[in-house]
C-alpha cells in the first residue's frame, strides 16, 4: 500500500516530501499517526485515502482514522495506516516491542523555521501558520483557534502544556515526573529541550498558549495528581507506559496512597485489556471490596486468574500466580469471613518468600492480611507481631492510610483482650494517620467512631454505642468493613440498644444487618447467635432455647451434655461462640447440674477464649456455685471478677450478665451489696431489661413469671422447670398472691406495670 503513494498527491502548501520518503522506507506493518490537532495529520490521512472517505473498521483496504469514541482494537497481523490515540490500540506495546509500528508524530508534521514565514507566531504549528497567513497579526483569532485545537486533548496533556506555557523560563526537566516528561517528549517540537529545561518553541507561541489555556477550571488541578500522571502516560505512551506509571504510584495500592476518586479515574481510563496487568487487577479488586462489593471483587479476580483462584476451600495448585493476585486471594478470604484455614496462612508465608524486600507495600499488605486472620483465630500474641511488621513496612513506604489500619487492629486486639483503657492511644494514632490524608475516607472515620464507642461500652457506658447504632450504623454497614470490625458493630450495637432501649430496638438493629446480600453464611450465623443472646438477656429463656435447638450447628444440646474437656479444645470462633451461648442457657436452666462446673472450667481453659468471655464465665460459675450452696466459692469467684473489672475498667461483661450478677451482689447470704469491696457502677444496676427477681419473688416464681410472659401453658412451664404440674400450680398461686391478681394475663400485666418485666 505504501509503495503506491505519490508525493505530489500531498497538499502542495505543506512540504511533506521528507515525511513521505520516511513512510515509503518504513518496514513496519503499521504506520501509526498520533499528533496534535491542527498539525496536518487529518490532511495527511485524507491524502492517503486518495480523497475517499476514511474507514472505521480494522483491517481495511485504506487508511483508518478512528473516532475518539471508538473502543480499543487489536491490530494483530493487519497492515496499513492508522490514526488513533494510544489507548485505542490494544496491542501497541507488543507492536512496539517487535518493531512492527512506525510512529508519525508532531516532529514529523510541524514546520521548520525555513518552511514557515510566520514561524515566530505559529512555532511551526501548521494550523496557526495558515491562520497568520490569512490574517497577519490576528492574535485574538489565534487564541480562539488554539482553544478549539486544545479542547479534544486529554486533561493531563492540557495540564502539562498549561504549566509549560505559564513558565517563562521553562520547566526544569529534572523536576518532571515520568508521565509529564513523556508528554513533553510527545509535544516536541512544540516543546523543545534546551539546557536541561523544556521551553515552548517560540516566545510568541508561549504567550498565545498561556492565553488560550487561562481560566480553564481544570487547569490548576490536572497536573499535580497521581491519577493525572497515569492518564497522561496513557495519552502519550499507551497502556504500557500508563501501567509503568501506575506501578510507580503504588500499583494495586494506588487507592490507599491517592484516594478512591483518583483510583476510579485510573480504572476508568485503563480498563482491563486483553491480558490484565496484575497491579491493575489488584487495584480493581481492592476498589470493589472497599466499596462493599465483595462478590464483584471476586468476579474480577476469577476473570484474571487461573481456575481455582477464588476457591478458598482448597490450596491453590498449578503454576505460581502473580504475587498481586495471590495477595488478593488472601484478602478475599478475609472479606468473605471464611474460616481461617491453614493453607491460606501457608500461602501467605510462601508469598512473603516470593516478594522482594523492597516491595514494602505488598509485604506490608501480606502482614496486614495475616494480622486480621490471627485476630479472628484469637492468636493475639502472634497478631501483635504481625502488626509491628506491617506498620514498619507502611511507615517506611510513607503510607499513612495503610498505617491507619494497623492502629485500628491494635485497638481491636486490646478491646478483645479486655483492656479497653489501652485502646485510646492506638485510636489516637489512627486518627493522626487519617489527618495526613489529602482525600476523604468517610467509612474509615466511622471505623474510628465505632471503636471509640466500643471502648466506652467496654468500660460500662453503653450510650455512645447506642447512638452510633441508631444514627451511623446504616451507612457504616454498606461500605467496606472487615469481618472482625463487622462483628464488633453487630454485637456491641445490639447489646447497647438492649441495655438502653430494650429488646425490640436491639432485634430491629440486627434485622438491618440481615438483609445485606454480601454477608456470608458465617456472618448470618453470627446474627442468629446474637439474636439468641439478646433473648437470653431479656429473660426469654424458653424462646432462646428453641432458637438454639433449631440452629444447624454441630454444637447442640447433646454435644454440650457430653462435651466434658472437649470444650477446652474448640478453635473455630463460631463453634466457641455457640458453646458459650449454650453454656449460658444451661447455667440458667440447670445450675445444680453436677456436670456444669467441670464444663465451665474446661471452657474457661480454652486458649482461644477472649478475656471478656472469661469474665462472663466467672459470673456464671459464681451463680451456679450459689445455687448449689457453695457460698464461699460463689463469694470468692464474684469478688475476684469484680476486682478484675475495676482494675481493667472493664464493666461490659457485668453489664451484659447483670441478670446473673445482681442477685449475687444483693444476696444477703453472700453479705449483701455493702459487703463487696468493689462498688458496682450504676449502669450495671439499671437498664431497660430487669436484671433480677424483685418484689420478693423466689427463684422458681420468677421463672414462672418469665414463662408466663412468653405465653407458656402450665404443662410447658412444668417441662421447662422440670417439675410436676401440681408444683407449677403451687408456684403460680404464690405468684398471683404476691402480685394481688387472680389469673395469668393479669399477673403479666401487673408485673409490667410494676416494672418487674419490660413493657
PDB file of C-alpha atoms in Angstrom, residues 81-348:
ATOM      1  CA  UNK A  81      -2.064   3.294   8.167  1.00  0.00           C
ATOM      2  CA  UNK A  82      -3.894   4.120  11.380  1.00  0.00           C
ATOM      3  CA  UNK A  83      -4.639   7.387  13.134  1.00  0.00           C
ATOM      4  CA  UNK A  84      -5.702   6.777  16.753  1.00  0.00           C
ATOM      5  CA  UNK A  85      -4.990   7.627  20.351  1.00  0.00           C
ATOM      6  CA  UNK A  86      -2.503   5.285  22.075  1.00  0.00           C
ATOM      7  CA  UNK A  87      -5.130   3.733  24.336  1.00  0.00           C
ATOM      8  CA  UNK A  88      -7.184   2.766  21.254  1.00  0.00           C
ATOM      9  CA  UNK A  89      -4.516   0.297  20.085  1.00  0.00           C
ATOM     10  CA  UNK A  90      -4.845  -2.675  22.432  1.00  0.00           C
ATOM     11  CA  UNK A  91      -1.572  -4.338  21.420  1.00  0.00           C
ATOM     12  CA  UNK A  92       0.540  -1.194  20.971  1.00  0.00           C
ATOM     13  CA  UNK A  93       3.182  -2.356  23.452  1.00  0.00           C
ATOM     14  CA  UNK A  94       3.603  -5.647  21.589  1.00  0.00           C
ATOM     15  CA  UNK A  95       3.858  -3.883  18.216  1.00  0.00           C
ATOM     16  CA  UNK A  96       6.496  -1.525  19.571  1.00  0.00           C
ATOM     17  CA  UNK A  97       8.489  -4.321  21.140  1.00  0.00           C
ATOM     18  CA  UNK A  98       8.538  -6.291  17.888  1.00  0.00           C
ATOM     19  CA  UNK A  99       9.368  -3.249  15.748  1.00  0.00           C
ATOM     20  CA  UNK A 100       6.146  -3.559  13.758  1.00  0.00           C
ATOM     21  CA  UNK A 101       4.965   0.051  14.075  1.00  0.00           C
ATOM     22  CA  UNK A 102       6.301   3.283  12.587  1.00  0.00           C
ATOM     23  CA  UNK A 103       5.105   6.292  14.577  1.00  0.00           C
ATOM     24  CA  UNK A 104       4.308   9.617  12.921  1.00  0.00           C
ATOM     25  CA  UNK A 105       4.122  12.429  15.455  1.00  0.00           C
ATOM     26  CA  UNK A 106       4.437  16.166  15.907  1.00  0.00           C
ATOM     27  CA  UNK A 107       8.108  16.291  14.936  1.00  0.00           C
ATOM     28  CA  UNK A 108       7.231  14.783  11.560  1.00  0.00           C
ATOM     29  CA  UNK A 109       4.342  17.187  10.879  1.00  0.00           C
ATOM     30  CA  UNK A 110       5.353  20.558  12.374  1.00  0.00           C
ATOM     31  CA  UNK A 111       7.067  23.007  10.042  1.00  0.00           C
ATOM     32  CA  UNK A 112      10.678  24.077  10.331  1.00  0.00           C
ATOM     33  CA  UNK A 113      11.661  27.728  10.537  1.00  0.00           C
ATOM     34  CA  UNK A 114      12.672  27.892   6.865  1.00  0.00           C
ATOM     35  CA  UNK A 115       9.324  26.383   5.828  1.00  0.00           C
ATOM     36  CA  UNK A 116       7.076  28.821   7.738  1.00  0.00           C
ATOM     37  CA  UNK A 117       7.176  32.583   7.154  1.00  0.00           C
ATOM     38  CA  UNK A 118       5.101  33.081  10.332  1.00  0.00           C
ATOM     39  CA  UNK A 119       7.279  30.861  12.485  1.00  0.00           C
ATOM     40  CA  UNK A 120       7.584  33.247  15.470  1.00  0.00           C
ATOM     41  CA  UNK A 121       3.811  33.435  15.842  1.00  0.00           C
ATOM     42  CA  UNK A 122       2.969  29.826  14.925  1.00  0.00           C
ATOM     43  CA  UNK A 123       6.008  27.922  16.168  1.00  0.00           C
ATOM     44  CA  UNK A 124       5.630  25.807  13.032  1.00  0.00           C
ATOM     45  CA  UNK A 125       2.141  24.609  14.017  1.00  0.00           C
ATOM     46  CA  UNK A 126       0.534  24.168  10.570  1.00  0.00           C
ATOM     47  CA  UNK A 127      -2.960  25.359  11.557  1.00  0.00           C
ATOM     48  CA  UNK A 128      -1.562  28.506  13.189  1.00  0.00           C
ATOM     49  CA  UNK A 129       0.676  29.119  10.203  1.00  0.00           C
ATOM     50  CA  UNK A 130      -2.361  29.053   7.902  1.00  0.00           C
ATOM     51  CA  UNK A 131      -4.224  31.404  10.254  1.00  0.00           C
ATOM     52  CA  UNK A 132      -1.481  34.033  10.281  1.00  0.00           C
ATOM     53  CA  UNK A 133      -1.051  33.698   6.512  1.00  0.00           C
ATOM     54  CA  UNK A 134      -4.729  34.573   6.105  1.00  0.00           C
ATOM     55  CA  UNK A 135      -4.893  37.172   8.912  1.00  0.00           C
ATOM     56  CA  UNK A 136      -1.461  38.568   9.761  1.00  0.00           C
ATOM     57  CA  UNK A 137      -1.228  39.882  13.310  1.00  0.00           C
ATOM     58  CA  UNK A 138      -4.628  38.470  14.405  1.00  0.00           C
ATOM     59  CA  UNK A 139      -3.595  37.146  17.807  1.00  0.00           C
ATOM     60  CA  UNK A 140      -7.153  37.162  19.208  1.00  0.00           C
ATOM     61  CA  UNK A 141      -8.243  34.847  16.418  1.00  0.00           C
ATOM     62  CA  UNK A 142      -5.169  32.703  17.047  1.00  0.00           C
ATOM     63  CA  UNK A 143      -6.086  32.329  20.733  1.00  0.00           C
ATOM     64  CA  UNK A 144      -9.631  31.283  19.778  1.00  0.00           C
ATOM     65  CA  UNK A 145      -8.223  28.793  17.282  1.00  0.00           C
ATOM     66  CA  UNK A 146      -5.870  27.371  19.898  1.00  0.00           C
ATOM     67  CA  UNK A 147      -8.757  26.885  22.319  1.00  0.00           C
ATOM     68  CA  UNK A 148     -10.547  24.813  19.689  1.00  0.00           C
ATOM     69  CA  UNK A 149      -7.407  22.818  18.889  1.00  0.00           C
ATOM     70  CA  UNK A 150      -6.608  22.081  22.527  1.00  0.00           C
ATOM     71  CA  UNK A 151     -10.153  21.151  23.595  1.00  0.00           C
ATOM     72  CA  UNK A 152     -10.005  17.489  22.411  1.00  0.00           C
ATOM     73  CA  UNK A 153      -6.707  16.816  24.183  1.00  0.00           C
ATOM     74  CA  UNK A 154      -6.775  14.681  27.348  1.00  0.00           C
ATOM     75  CA  UNK A 155      -6.849  16.759  30.515  1.00  0.00           C
ATOM     76  CA  UNK A 156      -3.397  15.608  31.691  1.00  0.00           C
ATOM     77  CA  UNK A 157      -1.851  16.734  28.380  1.00  0.00           C
ATOM     78  CA  UNK A 158      -3.552  20.134  28.598  1.00  0.00           C
ATOM     79  CA  UNK A 159      -2.324  20.440  32.162  1.00  0.00           C
ATOM     80  CA  UNK A 160       1.329  19.855  31.241  1.00  0.00           C
ATOM     81  CA  UNK A 161       1.004  22.209  28.289  1.00  0.00           C
ATOM     82  CA  UNK A 162      -0.541  24.833  30.566  1.00  0.00           C
ATOM     83  CA  UNK A 163       2.318  24.610  33.058  1.00  0.00           C
ATOM     84  CA  UNK A 164       4.792  24.915  30.206  1.00  0.00           C
ATOM     85  CA  UNK A 165       3.022  27.965  28.761  1.00  0.00           C
ATOM     86  CA  UNK A 166       2.885  29.744  32.123  1.00  0.00           C
ATOM     87  CA  UNK A 167       6.600  29.153  32.838  1.00  0.00           C
ATOM     88  CA  UNK A 168       8.522  31.942  31.087  1.00  0.00           C
ATOM     89  CA  UNK A 169      11.824  30.295  31.996  1.00  0.00           C
ATOM     90  CA  UNK A 170      10.548  26.869  31.011  1.00  0.00           C
ATOM     91  CA  UNK A 171      10.173  23.698  33.056  1.00  0.00           C
ATOM     92  CA  UNK A 172      13.199  22.032  34.609  1.00  0.00           C
ATOM     93  CA  UNK A 173      13.479  18.522  33.199  1.00  0.00           C
ATOM     94  CA  UNK A 174      14.765  17.068  36.474  1.00  0.00           C
ATOM     95  CA  UNK A 175      11.642  18.263  38.276  1.00  0.00           C
ATOM     96  CA  UNK A 176       9.216  16.454  35.984  1.00  0.00           C
ATOM     97  CA  UNK A 177       7.683  13.082  36.700  1.00  0.00           C
ATOM     98  CA  UNK A 178       7.827  10.190  34.288  1.00  0.00           C
ATOM     99  CA  UNK A 179       4.402  10.942  32.832  1.00  0.00           C
ATOM    100  CA  UNK A 180       4.991  14.694  32.457  1.00  0.00           C
ATOM    101  CA  UNK A 181       8.321  14.040  30.758  1.00  0.00           C
ATOM    102  CA  UNK A 182       6.576  11.660  28.344  1.00  0.00           C
ATOM    103  CA  UNK A 183       4.000  14.357  27.497  1.00  0.00           C
ATOM    104  CA  UNK A 184       6.734  16.910  26.870  1.00  0.00           C
ATOM    105  CA  UNK A 185       8.626  14.488  24.642  1.00  0.00           C
ATOM    106  CA  UNK A 186       5.477  13.850  22.602  1.00  0.00           C
ATOM    107  CA  UNK A 187       4.837  17.607  22.237  1.00  0.00           C
ATOM    108  CA  UNK A 188       8.326  18.087  20.737  1.00  0.00           C
ATOM    109  CA  UNK A 189       8.983  20.261  18.718  1.00  0.00           C
ATOM    110  CA  UNK A 190       6.258  22.493  20.208  1.00  0.00           C
ATOM    111  CA  UNK A 191       8.126  21.869  23.486  1.00  0.00           C
ATOM    112  CA  UNK A 192      11.885  21.792  22.998  1.00  0.00           C
ATOM    113  CA  UNK A 193      14.585  20.607  25.434  1.00  0.00           C
ATOM    114  CA  UNK A 194      17.172  23.350  25.947  1.00  0.00           C
ATOM    115  CA  UNK A 195      19.952  23.105  28.519  1.00  0.00           C
ATOM    116  CA  UNK A 196      18.069  20.843  30.916  1.00  0.00           C
ATOM    117  CA  UNK A 197      14.792  22.750  30.587  1.00  0.00           C
ATOM    118  CA  UNK A 198      11.697  22.382  28.422  1.00  0.00           C
ATOM    119  CA  UNK A 199      10.696  25.546  26.533  1.00  0.00           C
ATOM    120  CA  UNK A 200       7.852  26.443  24.159  1.00  0.00           C
ATOM    121  CA  UNK A 201       9.317  26.672  20.665  1.00  0.00           C
ATOM    122  CA  UNK A 202       8.856  30.467  20.370  1.00  0.00           C
ATOM    123  CA  UNK A 203       8.091  33.209  22.894  1.00  0.00           C
ATOM    124  CA  UNK A 204       5.015  34.407  20.980  1.00  0.00           C
ATOM    125  CA  UNK A 205       3.537  30.917  20.792  1.00  0.00           C
ATOM    126  CA  UNK A 206       4.102  30.517  24.550  1.00  0.00           C
ATOM    127  CA  UNK A 207       2.161  33.716  25.184  1.00  0.00           C
ATOM    128  CA  UNK A 208      -0.679  32.640  22.896  1.00  0.00           C
ATOM    129  CA  UNK A 209      -0.873  29.219  24.553  1.00  0.00           C
ATOM    130  CA  UNK A 210      -0.979  30.781  28.017  1.00  0.00           C
ATOM    131  CA  UNK A 211      -3.876  32.991  26.932  1.00  0.00           C
ATOM    132  CA  UNK A 212      -5.737  30.070  25.357  1.00  0.00           C
ATOM    133  CA  UNK A 213      -5.369  27.914  28.473  1.00  0.00           C
ATOM    134  CA  UNK A 214      -6.064  30.679  31.011  1.00  0.00           C
ATOM    135  CA  UNK A 215      -9.238  30.411  33.045  1.00  0.00           C
ATOM    136  CA  UNK A 216      -9.837  26.714  32.444  1.00  0.00           C
ATOM    137  CA  UNK A 217     -11.428  25.310  35.663  1.00  0.00           C
ATOM    138  CA  UNK A 218      -9.436  22.101  35.414  1.00  0.00           C
ATOM    139  CA  UNK A 219      -6.092  23.659  34.592  1.00  0.00           C
ATOM    140  CA  UNK A 220      -4.687  24.147  38.127  1.00  0.00           C
ATOM    141  CA  UNK A 221      -5.525  20.675  39.380  1.00  0.00           C
ATOM    142  CA  UNK A 222      -4.891  18.431  36.430  1.00  0.00           C
ATOM    143  CA  UNK A 223      -1.134  18.461  36.500  1.00  0.00           C
ATOM    144  CA  UNK A 224      -0.367  17.536  40.086  1.00  0.00           C
ATOM    145  CA  UNK A 225      -2.317  14.392  40.904  1.00  0.00           C
ATOM    146  CA  UNK A 226      -1.129  10.831  40.624  1.00  0.00           C
ATOM    147  CA  UNK A 227      -4.178   9.893  38.556  1.00  0.00           C
ATOM    148  CA  UNK A 228      -3.299  12.622  36.068  1.00  0.00           C
ATOM    149  CA  UNK A 229       0.258  11.352  35.698  1.00  0.00           C
ATOM    150  CA  UNK A 230      -1.021   7.851  34.935  1.00  0.00           C
ATOM    151  CA  UNK A 231      -3.593   9.147  32.448  1.00  0.00           C
ATOM    152  CA  UNK A 232      -1.015  11.418  30.847  1.00  0.00           C
ATOM    153  CA  UNK A 233       1.240   8.412  30.353  1.00  0.00           C
ATOM    154  CA  UNK A 234      -1.718   6.616  28.787  1.00  0.00           C
ATOM    155  CA  UNK A 235      -2.468   9.505  26.445  1.00  0.00           C
ATOM    156  CA  UNK A 236       1.099   9.748  25.213  1.00  0.00           C
ATOM    157  CA  UNK A 237       2.695   6.340  25.588  1.00  0.00           C
ATOM    158  CA  UNK A 238      -0.257   3.971  25.617  1.00  0.00           C
ATOM    159  CA  UNK A 239      -1.227   1.260  28.127  1.00  0.00           C
ATOM    160  CA  UNK A 240       2.316   0.040  28.730  1.00  0.00           C
ATOM    161  CA  UNK A 241       3.547   3.471  29.768  1.00  0.00           C
ATOM    162  CA  UNK A 242       0.444   4.007  31.902  1.00  0.00           C
ATOM    163  CA  UNK A 243       0.894   0.701  33.728  1.00  0.00           C
ATOM    164  CA  UNK A 244       4.543   1.518  34.388  1.00  0.00           C
ATOM    165  CA  UNK A 245       3.444   4.839  35.867  1.00  0.00           C
ATOM    166  CA  UNK A 246       0.727   3.081  37.890  1.00  0.00           C
ATOM    167  CA  UNK A 247       3.350   0.809  39.441  1.00  0.00           C
ATOM    168  CA  UNK A 248       5.473   3.857  40.249  1.00  0.00           C
ATOM    169  CA  UNK A 249       2.453   5.368  42.030  1.00  0.00           C
ATOM    170  CA  UNK A 250       1.751   2.338  44.230  1.00  0.00           C
ATOM    171  CA  UNK A 251       0.402  -0.335  41.886  1.00  0.00           C
ATOM    172  CA  UNK A 252      -2.509  -2.194  43.405  1.00  0.00           C
ATOM    173  CA  UNK A 253      -2.252   0.066  46.474  1.00  0.00           C
ATOM    174  CA  UNK A 254      -2.803   3.194  44.353  1.00  0.00           C
ATOM    175  CA  UNK A 255      -6.167   3.758  46.055  1.00  0.00           C
ATOM    176  CA  UNK A 256      -4.616   3.683  49.525  1.00  0.00           C
ATOM    177  CA  UNK A 257      -1.967   6.221  48.518  1.00  0.00           C
ATOM    178  CA  UNK A 258      -4.053   8.606  46.422  1.00  0.00           C
ATOM    179  CA  UNK A 259      -7.696   8.033  47.325  1.00  0.00           C
ATOM    180  CA  UNK A 260     -10.808   6.355  45.916  1.00  0.00           C
ATOM    181  CA  UNK A 261     -11.652   9.092  43.402  1.00  0.00           C
ATOM    182  CA  UNK A 262      -8.177   9.004  41.871  1.00  0.00           C
ATOM    183  CA  UNK A 263      -8.380   5.209  41.678  1.00  0.00           C
ATOM    184  CA  UNK A 264     -11.757   5.432  39.963  1.00  0.00           C
ATOM    185  CA  UNK A 265     -10.341   7.760  37.301  1.00  0.00           C
ATOM    186  CA  UNK A 266      -7.378   5.482  36.669  1.00  0.00           C
ATOM    187  CA  UNK A 267      -9.549   2.377  36.413  1.00  0.00           C
ATOM    188  CA  UNK A 268     -11.938   4.133  34.035  1.00  0.00           C
ATOM    189  CA  UNK A 269      -9.028   5.207  31.858  1.00  0.00           C
ATOM    190  CA  UNK A 270      -7.073   1.969  31.776  1.00  0.00           C
ATOM    191  CA  UNK A 271      -9.820  -0.652  31.691  1.00  0.00           C
ATOM    192  CA  UNK A 272      -8.918  -4.323  31.761  1.00  0.00           C
ATOM    193  CA  UNK A 273      -7.206  -5.051  28.463  1.00  0.00           C
ATOM    194  CA  UNK A 274      -6.858  -8.462  26.834  1.00  0.00           C
ATOM    195  CA  UNK A 275      -4.365  -9.694  29.412  1.00  0.00           C
ATOM    196  CA  UNK A 276      -4.990  -7.591  32.510  1.00  0.00           C
ATOM    197  CA  UNK A 277      -1.961  -6.408  34.422  1.00  0.00           C
ATOM    198  CA  UNK A 278      -1.756  -7.871  37.985  1.00  0.00           C
ATOM    199  CA  UNK A 279      -1.422  -4.423  39.564  1.00  0.00           C
ATOM    200  CA  UNK A 280      -4.443  -3.162  37.648  1.00  0.00           C
ATOM    201  CA  UNK A 281      -6.482  -6.239  38.594  1.00  0.00           C
ATOM    202  CA  UNK A 282      -5.408  -5.823  42.209  1.00  0.00           C
ATOM    203  CA  UNK A 283      -6.414  -2.171  42.198  1.00  0.00           C
ATOM    204  CA  UNK A 284      -9.827  -3.012  40.711  1.00  0.00           C
ATOM    205  CA  UNK A 285     -10.259  -5.804  43.281  1.00  0.00           C
ATOM    206  CA  UNK A 286      -9.445  -3.574  46.249  1.00  0.00           C
ATOM    207  CA  UNK A 287     -11.579  -0.714  44.912  1.00  0.00           C
ATOM    208  CA  UNK A 288     -14.605  -3.016  44.561  1.00  0.00           C
ATOM    209  CA  UNK A 289     -14.074  -4.506  48.019  1.00  0.00           C
ATOM    210  CA  UNK A 290     -13.655  -1.060  49.559  1.00  0.00           C
ATOM    211  CA  UNK A 291     -16.996  -0.048  48.074  1.00  0.00           C
ATOM    212  CA  UNK A 292     -18.579  -3.081  49.766  1.00  0.00           C
ATOM    213  CA  UNK A 293     -18.933  -5.131  46.547  1.00  0.00           C
ATOM    214  CA  UNK A 294     -17.097  -8.263  47.632  1.00  0.00           C
ATOM    215  CA  UNK A 295     -18.634 -10.581  45.039  1.00  0.00           C
ATOM    216  CA  UNK A 296     -17.777  -8.098  42.298  1.00  0.00           C
ATOM    217  CA  UNK A 297     -14.207  -8.154  43.571  1.00  0.00           C
ATOM    218  CA  UNK A 298     -14.244 -11.969  43.495  1.00  0.00           C
ATOM    219  CA  UNK A 299     -15.519 -11.918  39.911  1.00  0.00           C
ATOM    220  CA  UNK A 300     -12.693  -9.611  38.821  1.00  0.00           C
ATOM    221  CA  UNK A 301     -10.158 -11.911  40.446  1.00  0.00           C
ATOM    222  CA  UNK A 302     -11.660 -15.028  38.875  1.00  0.00           C
ATOM    223  CA  UNK A 303     -11.621 -13.430  35.410  1.00  0.00           C
ATOM    224  CA  UNK A 304      -7.944 -12.508  35.690  1.00  0.00           C
ATOM    225  CA  UNK A 305      -6.506 -15.611  37.332  1.00  0.00           C
ATOM    226  CA  UNK A 306      -6.296 -19.349  36.760  1.00  0.00           C
ATOM    227  CA  UNK A 307      -9.139 -21.745  37.614  1.00  0.00           C
ATOM    228  CA  UNK A 308      -9.485 -22.218  41.341  1.00  0.00           C
ATOM    229  CA  UNK A 309      -8.061 -18.831  42.303  1.00  0.00           C
ATOM    230  CA  UNK A 310     -11.184 -17.884  44.257  1.00  0.00           C
ATOM    231  CA  UNK A 311     -11.854 -21.403  45.581  1.00  0.00           C
ATOM    232  CA  UNK A 312     -10.746 -20.836  49.158  1.00  0.00           C
ATOM    233  CA  UNK A 313     -11.650 -24.326  50.348  1.00  0.00           C
ATOM    234  CA  UNK A 314      -8.500 -25.911  48.943  1.00  0.00           C
ATOM    235  CA  UNK A 315      -4.866 -24.923  48.379  1.00  0.00           C
ATOM    236  CA  UNK A 316      -4.033 -23.162  45.138  1.00  0.00           C
ATOM    237  CA  UNK A 317      -2.421 -25.559  42.653  1.00  0.00           C
ATOM    238  CA  UNK A 318      -0.764 -25.191  39.281  1.00  0.00           C
ATOM    239  CA  UNK A 319       1.830 -22.646  38.165  1.00  0.00           C
ATOM    240  CA  UNK A 320       2.532 -19.784  40.573  1.00  0.00           C
ATOM    241  CA  UNK A 321       0.288 -16.753  40.173  1.00  0.00           C
ATOM    242  CA  UNK A 322       1.467 -13.168  40.268  1.00  0.00           C
ATOM    243  CA  UNK A 323       2.076 -12.044  43.872  1.00  0.00           C
ATOM    244  CA  UNK A 324      -0.549  -9.325  43.489  1.00  0.00           C
ATOM    245  CA  UNK A 325      -3.199 -11.942  42.637  1.00  0.00           C
ATOM    246  CA  UNK A 326      -2.036 -14.191  45.465  1.00  0.00           C
ATOM    247  CA  UNK A 327      -2.443 -11.294  47.866  1.00  0.00           C
ATOM    248  CA  UNK A 328      -5.955 -10.604  46.558  1.00  0.00           C
ATOM    249  CA  UNK A 329      -6.860 -14.262  47.136  1.00  0.00           C
ATOM    250  CA  UNK A 330      -5.888 -13.905  50.811  1.00  0.00           C
ATOM    251  CA  UNK A 331      -7.857 -10.677  51.040  1.00  0.00           C
ATOM    252  CA  UNK A 332     -10.882 -12.451  49.563  1.00  0.00           C
ATOM    253  CA  UNK A 333     -10.681 -14.997  52.391  1.00  0.00           C
ATOM    254  CA  UNK A 334     -10.854 -12.071  54.809  1.00  0.00           C
ATOM    255  CA  UNK A 335     -13.686 -10.191  53.123  1.00  0.00           C
ATOM    256  CA  UNK A 336     -15.732 -13.374  52.792  1.00  0.00           C
ATOM    257  CA  UNK A 337     -15.247 -14.022  56.508  1.00  0.00           C
ATOM    258  CA  UNK A 338     -14.151 -17.529  55.607  1.00  0.00           C
ATOM    259  CA  UNK A 339     -12.992 -19.971  58.249  1.00  0.00           C
ATOM    260  CA  UNK A 340      -9.298 -19.449  58.951  1.00  0.00           C
ATOM    261  CA  UNK A 341      -7.742 -22.310  57.009  1.00  0.00           C
ATOM    262  CA  UNK A 342      -4.163 -23.388  57.500  1.00  0.00           C
ATOM    263  CA  UNK A 343      -3.456 -23.492  53.767  1.00  0.00           C
ATOM    264  CA  UNK A 344      -4.345 -19.781  53.469  1.00  0.00           C
ATOM    265  CA  UNK A 345      -1.766 -18.964  56.146  1.00  0.00           C
ATOM    266  CA  UNK A 346       0.737 -21.224  54.364  1.00  0.00           C
ATOM    267  CA  UNK A 347       0.087 -19.411  51.090  1.00  0.00           C
ATOM    268  CA  UNK A 348       0.704 -16.091  52.830  1.00  0.00           C
TER     269      UNK A 348
END
